[in-house]
Amino acid sequence: SQQGEEDPQALSIQEGENATMNCSYKTSINNLQWYRQNSGRGLVHLILIRSNEREKHSGRLRVTLDTSKKSSSLLITASRAADTASYFCATAPGDDYKLSFGAGTTVTVRA
Amino acid sequence: EAGVAQSPRYKIIEKRQSVAFWCNPISGHATLYWYQQILGQGPKLLIQFQNNGVVDDSQLPKDRFSAERLKGVDSTLKIQPAKLEDSAVYLCASSSAAGTGFNSPLHFGNGTRLTVT
């Protein structure tokens, strides 16, 4: 079963704008990870945030985690055409090691 | 470092035929995963290996799917006989640590796109 659910399902923005997507999950977690998937390719790991962390940055990416609301957000700042991809959150439940992926958010960056 | 290698990239078969996919993980990665990704969905874990032992295969349809990881390195995933609903991308991933719940990201191959007609 899919533990995480991303919102929105799809997002279209202009180059240079920021893109925000959210992930909600159901049970306690060890960590939450975000991945990117370009069309026809495998998933690429972006950021891992542990359950005791609240915010993490990597280049133009910012991830927040609110364990009280069981939610996370991924912000991409100053988007580029190359950011066009599907973004997935993945969670590792607190009592299990298995990583479960959501259905993803498809981001389209228009030039 | 070389990434996760998968072959073939594409495969088209008729229902009831058999098919096999091959994966070579990143050198030194002990944990190997096979995921099934149906169009428009996120990846679903089929089986996880730790070295050459199966850690989790609870979501593997064992009546038609089988997987092995000989010598704890390469792995093959087989479907026999295939059904229409098996049409999907089959992704192989590897990680360096034992268990994904312990702060270890997964490294994915580009997948094999299977079409069953």
PDB file of C-alpha atoms in Angstrom:
ATOM      1  CA  SER A   1       0.000   0.000   0.000  1.00  0.00           C
ATOM      2  CA  GLN A   2       1.182   3.555  -0.675  1.00  0.00           C
ATOM      3  CA  GLN A   3       1.980   5.378   2.510  1.00  0.00           C
ATOM      4  CA  GLY A   4       2.676   8.790   1.041  1.00  0.00           C
ATOM      5  CA  GLU A   5       0.419  10.900  -1.125  1.00  0.00           C
ATOM      6  CA  GLU A   6       1.660  13.882  -3.091  1.00  0.00           C
ATOM      7  CA  ASP A   7      -0.336  16.987  -3.800  1.00  0.00           C
ATOM      8  CA  PRO A   8      -0.957  18.395  -6.362  1.00  0.00           C
ATOM      9  CA  GLN A   9      -0.941  15.602  -8.928  1.00  0.00           C
ATOM     10  CA  ALA A  10       0.321  18.028 -11.563  1.00  0.00           C
ATOM     11  CA  LEU A  11       1.859  21.479 -11.558  1.00  0.00           C
ATOM     12  CA  SER A  12       2.704  23.832 -14.440  1.00  0.00           C
ATOM     13  CA  ILE A  13       4.862  26.875 -13.830  1.00  0.00           C
ATOM     14  CA  GLN A  14       6.881  29.466 -15.742  1.00  0.00           C
ATOM     15  CA  GLU A  15      10.641  29.255 -15.768  1.00  0.00           C
ATOM     16  CA  GLY A  16      12.046  31.224 -12.859  1.00  0.00           C
ATOM     17  CA  GLU A  17       9.025  30.672 -10.631  1.00  0.00           C
ATOM     18  CA  ASN A  18       9.023  28.545  -7.511  1.00  0.00           C
ATOM     19  CA  ALA A  19       7.318  25.156  -7.354  1.00  0.00           C
ATOM     20  CA  THR A  20       5.916  23.682  -4.158  1.00  0.00           C
ATOM     21  CA  MET A  21       4.550  20.204  -3.691  1.00  0.00           C
ATOM     22  CA  ASN A  22       3.350  18.417  -0.595  1.00  0.00           C
ATOM     23  CA  CYS A  23       3.440  14.906   0.736  1.00  0.00           C
ATOM     24  CA  SER A  24       1.188  13.471   3.427  1.00  0.00           C
ATOM     25  CA  TYR A  25       1.713  10.126   5.098  1.00  0.00           C
ATOM     26  CA  LYS A  26      -0.192   7.950   7.530  1.00  0.00           C
ATOM     27  CA  THR A  27       2.102   6.376  10.121  1.00  0.00           C
ATOM     28  CA  SER A  28       5.195   7.409  12.043  1.00  0.00           C
ATOM     29  CA  ILE A  29       8.390   7.369  10.021  1.00  0.00           C
ATOM     30  CA  ASN A  30      12.131   6.949  10.375  1.00  0.00           C
ATOM     31  CA  ASN A  31      12.813   9.270   7.491  1.00  0.00           C
ATOM     32  CA  LEU A  32      11.232  10.776   4.398  1.00  0.00           C
ATOM     33  CA  GLN A  33      12.948  10.973   1.042  1.00  0.00           C
ATOM     34  CA  TRP A  34      12.236  12.884  -2.152  1.00  0.00           C
ATOM     35  CA  TYR A  35      13.096  11.538  -5.587  1.00  0.00           C
ATOM     36  CA  ARG A  36      12.914  12.955  -9.113  1.00  0.00           C
ATOM     37  CA  GLN A  37      12.073  10.946 -12.226  1.00  0.00           C
ATOM     38  CA  ASN A  38      12.641  12.314 -15.704  1.00  0.00           C
ATOM     39  CA  SER A  39      10.570  10.812 -18.506  1.00  0.00           C
ATOM     40  CA  GLY A  40      11.768   7.334 -19.417  1.00  0.00           C
ATOM     41  CA  ARG A  41      14.410   7.227 -16.706  1.00  0.00           C
ATOM     42  CA  GLY A  42      14.872   5.813 -13.237  1.00  0.00           C
ATOM     43  CA  LEU A  43      14.379   7.738 -10.017  1.00  0.00           C
ATOM     44  CA  VAL A  44      17.110   9.993  -8.692  1.00  0.00           C
ATOM     45  CA  HIS A  45      17.476  10.661  -4.980  1.00  0.00           C
ATOM     46  CA  LEU A  46      17.179  14.354  -4.043  1.00  0.00           C
ATOM     47  CA  ILE A  47      16.982  14.753  -0.276  1.00  0.00           C
ATOM     48  CA  LEU A  48      16.548  12.605   2.815  1.00  0.00           C
ATOM     49  CA  ILE A  49      15.143  14.199   5.970  1.00  0.00           C
ATOM     50  CA  ARG A  50      15.145  12.344   9.262  1.00  0.00           C
ATOM     51  CA  SER A  51      12.155  12.318  11.583  1.00  0.00           C
ATOM     52  CA  ASN A  52      13.965  14.570  14.089  1.00  0.00           C
ATOM     53  CA  GLU A  53      14.773  17.199  11.448  1.00  0.00           C
ATOM     54  CA  ARG A  54      12.424  20.018  10.429  1.00  0.00           C
ATOM     55  CA  GLU A  55      14.081  21.531   7.384  1.00  0.00           C
ATOM     56  CA  LYS A  56      16.807  20.640   4.937  1.00  0.00           C
ATOM     57  CA  HIS A  57      18.349  22.401   1.951  1.00  0.00           C
ATOM     58  CA  SER A  58      20.187  21.190  -1.120  1.00  0.00           C
ATOM     59  CA  GLY A  59      20.992  23.784  -3.767  1.00  0.00           C
ATOM     60  CA  ARG A  60      17.655  25.142  -5.034  1.00  0.00           C
ATOM     61  CA  LEU A  61      15.696  22.543  -3.077  1.00  0.00           C
ATOM     62  CA  ARG A  62      14.158  23.026   0.352  1.00  0.00           C
ATOM     63  CA  VAL A  63      12.367  20.268   2.202  1.00  0.00           C
ATOM     64  CA  THR A  64      10.339  20.681   5.358  1.00  0.00           C
ATOM     65  CA  LEU A  65       8.931  18.002   7.613  1.00  0.00           C
ATOM     66  CA  ASP A  66       6.106  18.373  10.113  1.00  0.00           C
ATOM     67  CA  THR A  67       5.732  15.091  11.973  1.00  0.00           C
ATOM     68  CA  SER A  68       2.768  16.404  14.000  1.00  0.00           C
ATOM     69  CA  LYS A  69       0.822  16.875  10.766  1.00  0.00           C
ATOM     70  CA  LYS A  70       2.463  13.905   9.062  1.00  0.00           C
ATOM     71  CA  SER A  71       3.387  16.031   6.088  1.00  0.00           C
ATOM     72  CA  SER A  72       6.367  17.258   4.109  1.00  0.00           C
ATOM     73  CA  SER A  73       6.868  19.826   1.404  1.00  0.00           C
ATOM     74  CA  LEU A  74       9.402  20.175  -1.380  1.00  0.00           C
ATOM     75  CA  LEU A  75      10.163  23.639  -2.700  1.00  0.00           C
ATOM     76  CA  ILE A  76      12.105  24.168  -5.918  1.00  0.00           C
ATOM     77  CA  THR A  77      13.229  27.771  -6.242  1.00  0.00           C
ATOM     78  CA  ALA A  78      13.972  29.594  -9.505  1.00  0.00           C
ATOM     79  CA  SER A  79      12.773  26.672 -11.594  1.00  0.00           C
ATOM     80  CA  ARG A  80      14.429  25.703 -14.875  1.00  0.00           C
ATOM     81  CA  ALA A  81      13.224  23.714 -17.862  1.00  0.00           C
ATOM     82  CA  ALA A  82      15.440  20.862 -16.657  1.00  0.00           C
ATOM     83  CA  ASP A  83      13.314  20.616 -13.497  1.00  0.00           C
ATOM     84  CA  THR A  84      10.464  19.220 -15.617  1.00  0.00           C
ATOM     85  CA  ALA A  85       9.944  15.775 -14.099  1.00  0.00           C
ATOM     86  CA  SER A  86       7.831  13.752 -11.693  1.00  0.00           C
ATOM     87  CA  TYR A  87       8.638  14.116  -8.026  1.00  0.00           C
ATOM     88  CA  PHE A  88       7.969  11.366  -5.511  1.00  0.00           C
ATOM     89  CA  CYS A  89       8.075  11.276  -1.767  1.00  0.00           C
ATOM     90  CA  ALA A  90       9.006   8.024  -0.099  1.00  0.00           C
ATOM     91  CA  THR A  91       8.643   7.084   3.530  1.00  0.00           C
ATOM     92  CA  ALA A  92      10.180   4.438   5.739  1.00  0.00           C
ATOM     93  CA  PRO A  93       7.659   3.628   8.503  1.00  0.00           C
ATOM     94  CA  GLY A  94       8.876   3.681  12.086  1.00  0.00           C
ATOM     95  CA  ASP A  95       8.449  -0.035  12.620  1.00  0.00           C
ATOM     96  CA  ASP A  96       9.488  -1.176   9.174  1.00  0.00           C
ATOM     97  CA  TYR A  97      12.433  -0.706   6.876  1.00  0.00           C
ATOM     98  CA  LYS A  98      10.445  -0.800   3.628  1.00  0.00           C
ATOM     99  CA  LEU A  99      10.421   2.357   1.546  1.00  0.00           C
ATOM    100  CA  SER A 100       6.973   3.194   0.128  1.00  0.00           C
ATOM    101  CA  PHE A 101       6.487   5.690  -2.698  1.00  0.00           C
ATOM    102  CA  GLY A 102       3.566   7.991  -3.387  1.00  0.00           C
ATOM    103  CA  ALA A 103       1.987   8.461  -6.819  1.00  0.00           C
ATOM    104  CA  GLY A 104       4.047  11.573  -7.518  1.00  0.00           C
ATOM    105  CA  THR A 105       3.624  15.173  -8.645  1.00  0.00           C
ATOM    106  CA  THR A 106       4.283  15.914 -12.312  1.00  0.00           C
ATOM    107  CA  VAL A 107       5.973  19.293 -12.706  1.00  0.00           C
ATOM    108  CA  THR A 108       6.140  21.063 -16.050  1.00  0.00           C
ATOM    109  CA  VAL A 109       8.349  24.144 -16.331  1.00  0.00           C
ATOM    110  CA  ARG A 110       7.437  26.329 -19.298  1.00  0.00           C
ATOM    111  CA  ALA A 111      10.129  28.375 -21.023  1.00  0.00           C
TER     112      ALA A 111
ATOM    113  CA  GLU B   1      31.028   5.291  -9.982  1.00  0.00           C
ATOM    114  CA  ALA B   2      29.029   3.293 -12.498  1.00  0.00           C
ATOM    115  CA  GLY B   3      25.300   3.320 -11.903  1.00  0.00           C
ATOM    116  CA  VAL B   4      22.765   0.514 -11.724  1.00  0.00           C
ATOM    117  CA  ALA B   5      22.622  -1.281 -15.062  1.00  0.00           C
ATOM    118  CA  GLN B   6      19.456  -2.896 -16.364  1.00  0.00           C
ATOM    119  CA  SER B   7      18.624  -4.760 -19.540  1.00  0.00           C
ATOM    120  CA  PRO B   8      16.783  -4.903 -21.785  1.00  0.00           C
ATOM    121  CA  ARG B   9      15.387  -1.370 -21.945  1.00  0.00           C
ATOM    122  CA  TYR B  10      12.233  -2.450 -23.718  1.00  0.00           C
ATOM    123  CA  LYS B  11      10.421  -5.737 -24.133  1.00  0.00           C
ATOM    124  CA  ILE B  12       7.192  -6.593 -25.916  1.00  0.00           C
ATOM    125  CA  ILE B  13       5.690 -10.042 -25.396  1.00  0.00           C
ATOM    126  CA  GLU B  14       2.345 -11.726 -25.785  1.00  0.00           C
ATOM    127  CA  LYS B  15       0.337 -12.806 -22.773  1.00  0.00           C
ATOM    128  CA  ARG B  16       1.239 -16.227 -21.396  1.00  0.00           C
ATOM    129  CA  GLN B  17       4.820 -15.868 -22.652  1.00  0.00           C
ATOM    130  CA  SER B  18       7.758 -15.627 -20.283  1.00  0.00           C
ATOM    131  CA  VAL B  19      10.255 -12.790 -19.861  1.00  0.00           C
ATOM    132  CA  ALA B  20      13.367 -12.104 -17.819  1.00  0.00           C
ATOM    133  CA  PHE B  21      15.014  -8.875 -16.706  1.00  0.00           C
ATOM    134  CA  TRP B  22      18.592  -8.440 -15.573  1.00  0.00           C
ATOM    135  CA  CYS B  23      20.115  -6.006 -13.085  1.00  0.00           C
ATOM    136  CA  ASN B  24      23.695  -5.228 -12.093  1.00  0.00           C
ATOM    137  CA  PRO B  25      23.784  -3.026  -8.977  1.00  0.00           C
ATOM    138  CA  ILE B  26      26.419  -0.517  -7.975  1.00  0.00           C
ATOM    139  CA  SER B  27      29.590  -2.302  -6.943  1.00  0.00           C
ATOM    140  CA  GLY B  28      29.657  -3.015  -3.234  1.00  0.00           C
ATOM    141  CA  HIS B  29      25.956  -2.379  -2.644  1.00  0.00           C
ATOM    142  CA  ALA B  30      24.618  -5.177  -0.496  1.00  0.00           C
ATOM    143  CA  THR B  31      20.932  -4.406  -0.848  1.00  0.00           C
ATOM    144  CA  LEU B  32      19.058  -4.823  -4.125  1.00  0.00           C
ATOM    145  CA  TYR B  33      15.428  -4.074  -4.879  1.00  0.00           C
ATOM    146  CA  TRP B  34      13.001  -4.756  -7.712  1.00  0.00           C
ATOM    147  CA  TYR B  35      10.140  -2.309  -8.102  1.00  0.00           C
ATOM    148  CA  GLN B  36       7.171  -2.362 -10.463  1.00  0.00           C
ATOM    149  CA  GLN B  37       5.960   1.011 -11.715  1.00  0.00           C
ATOM    150  CA  ILE B  38       2.648   1.094 -13.544  1.00  0.00           C
ATOM    151  CA  LEU B  39       2.046   4.139 -15.717  1.00  0.00           C
ATOM    152  CA  GLY B  40       0.960   7.116 -13.623  1.00  0.00           C
ATOM    153  CA  GLN B  41       1.797   5.463 -10.305  1.00  0.00           C
ATOM    154  CA  GLY B  42       4.720   5.380  -7.927  1.00  0.00           C
ATOM    155  CA  PRO B  43       7.064   2.395  -7.732  1.00  0.00           C
ATOM    156  CA  LYS B  44       5.811  -0.626  -5.792  1.00  0.00           C
ATOM    157  CA  LEU B  45       8.348  -2.890  -4.100  1.00  0.00           C
ATOM    158  CA  LEU B  46       8.299  -6.459  -5.404  1.00  0.00           C
ATOM    159  CA  ILE B  47      11.318  -7.971  -3.672  1.00  0.00           C
ATOM    160  CA  GLN B  48      14.313  -6.916  -1.598  1.00  0.00           C
ATOM    161  CA  PHE B  49      17.601  -8.826  -1.310  1.00  0.00           C
ATOM    162  CA  GLN B  50      20.320  -8.416   1.291  1.00  0.00           C
ATOM    163  CA  ASN B  51      23.404  -9.923  -0.355  1.00  0.00           C
ATOM    164  CA  ASN B  52      21.932 -13.114  -1.863  1.00  0.00           C
ATOM    165  CA  GLY B  53      19.173 -13.609   0.698  1.00  0.00           C
ATOM    166  CA  VAL B  54      15.558 -12.458   0.358  1.00  0.00           C
ATOM    167  CA  VAL B  55      14.593  -9.873   2.979  1.00  0.00           C
ATOM    168  CA  ASP B  56      11.067  -9.135   1.753  1.00  0.00           C
ATOM    169  CA  ASP B  57       8.988 -10.599  -1.053  1.00  0.00           C
ATOM    170  CA  SER B  58       5.562 -10.058   0.464  1.00  0.00           C
ATOM    171  CA  GLN B  59       4.266  -8.185  -2.601  1.00  0.00           C
ATOM    172  CA  LEU B  60       5.759 -10.500  -5.207  1.00  0.00           C
ATOM    173  CA  PRO B  61       3.064 -12.520  -7.075  1.00  0.00           C
ATOM    174  CA  LYS B  62       4.881 -15.782  -6.494  1.00  0.00           C
ATOM    175  CA  ASP B  63       2.606 -17.819  -8.753  1.00  0.00           C
ATOM    176  CA  ARG B  64       4.145 -16.075 -11.777  1.00  0.00           C
ATOM    177  CA  PHE B  65       7.075 -13.932 -10.625  1.00  0.00           C
ATOM    178  CA  SER B  66      10.440 -15.195  -9.444  1.00  0.00           C
ATOM    179  CA  ALA B  67      13.716 -13.486  -8.680  1.00  0.00           C
ATOM    180  CA  GLU B  68      17.188 -14.532  -7.733  1.00  0.00           C
ATOM    181  CA  ARG B  69      20.443 -12.893  -6.848  1.00  0.00           C
ATOM    182  CA  LEU B  70      23.279 -15.288  -7.377  1.00  0.00           C
ATOM    183  CA  LYS B  71      26.545 -14.645  -5.517  1.00  0.00           C
ATOM    184  CA  GLY B  72      25.020 -11.504  -4.014  1.00  0.00           C
ATOM    185  CA  VAL B  73      25.697  -9.343  -7.067  1.00  0.00           C
ATOM    186  CA  ASP B  74      23.591  -9.524 -10.278  1.00  0.00           C
ATOM    187  CA  SER B  75      19.908 -10.266 -10.128  1.00  0.00           C
ATOM    188  CA  THR B  76      17.244 -11.523 -12.521  1.00  0.00           C
ATOM    189  CA  LEU B  77      13.500 -11.094 -12.317  1.00  0.00           C
ATOM    190  CA  LYS B  78      11.309 -13.492 -14.284  1.00  0.00           C
ATOM    191  CA  ILE B  79       7.638 -13.495 -15.163  1.00  0.00           C
ATOM    192  CA  GLN B  80       6.047 -16.728 -16.336  1.00  0.00           C
ATOM    193  CA  PRO B  81       3.378 -16.627 -17.672  1.00  0.00           C
ATOM    194  CA  ALA B  82       2.858 -12.932 -18.275  1.00  0.00           C
ATOM    195  CA  LYS B  83      -0.540 -11.257 -18.000  1.00  0.00           C
ATOM    196  CA  LEU B  84      -1.775  -8.026 -19.549  1.00  0.00           C
ATOM    197  CA  GLU B  85      -1.685  -6.315 -16.148  1.00  0.00           C
ATOM    198  CA  ASP B  86       2.057  -6.967 -15.897  1.00  0.00           C
ATOM    199  CA  SER B  87       2.649  -4.169 -18.410  1.00  0.00           C
ATOM    200  CA  ALA B  88       4.805  -1.734 -16.470  1.00  0.00           C
ATOM    201  CA  VAL B  89       8.322  -0.460 -15.979  1.00  0.00           C
ATOM    202  CA  TYR B  90      10.449  -2.758 -13.832  1.00  0.00           C
ATOM    203  CA  LEU B  91      13.019  -0.811 -11.872  1.00  0.00           C
ATOM    204  CA  CYS B  92      16.040  -2.198 -10.118  1.00  0.00           C
ATOM    205  CA  ALA B  93      17.648  -0.235  -7.282  1.00  0.00           C
ATOM    206  CA  SER B  94      20.523  -0.772  -4.899  1.00  0.00           C
ATOM    207  CA  SER B  95      21.723   0.766  -1.666  1.00  0.00           C
ATOM    208  CA  SER B  96      24.791   0.449   0.462  1.00  0.00           C
ATOM    209  CA  ALA B  97      23.118  -0.056   3.816  1.00  0.00           C
ATOM    210  CA  ALA B  98      20.951  -2.730   5.293  1.00  0.00           C
ATOM    211  CA  GLY B  99      17.346  -1.619   5.053  1.00  0.00           C
ATOM    212  CA  THR B 100      15.953   1.584   3.597  1.00  0.00           C
ATOM    213  CA  GLY B 101      14.647   2.759   6.932  1.00  0.00           C
ATOM    214  CA  PHE B 102      18.107   3.606   8.097  1.00  0.00           C
ATOM    215  CA  ASN B 103      19.009   6.716   6.169  1.00  0.00           C
ATOM    216  CA  SER B 104      20.264   5.117   2.987  1.00  0.00           C
ATOM    217  CA  PRO B 105      19.097   6.492  -0.363  1.00  0.00           C
ATOM    218  CA  LEU B 106      18.305   4.172  -3.243  1.00  0.00           C
ATOM    219  CA  HIS B 107      20.113   4.294  -6.566  1.00  0.00           C
ATOM    220  CA  PHE B 108      17.880   3.319  -9.476  1.00  0.00           C
ATOM    221  CA  GLY B 109      18.550   1.949 -12.923  1.00  0.00           C
ATOM    222  CA  ASN B 110      16.635   3.273 -15.927  1.00  0.00           C
ATOM    223  CA  GLY B 111      14.260   0.336 -15.892  1.00  0.00           C
ATOM    224  CA  THR B 112      12.839  -2.127 -18.369  1.00  0.00           C
ATOM    225  CA  ARG B 113       9.569  -1.140 -19.992  1.00  0.00           C
ATOM    226  CA  LEU B 114       7.458  -4.271 -20.483  1.00  0.00           C
ATOM    227  CA  THR B 115       4.444  -4.324 -22.773  1.00  0.00           C
ATOM    228  CA  VAL B 116       2.244  -7.415 -22.694  1.00  0.00           C
ATOM    229  CA  THR B 117      -0.139  -7.721 -25.644  1.00  0.00           C
TER     230      THR B 117
END
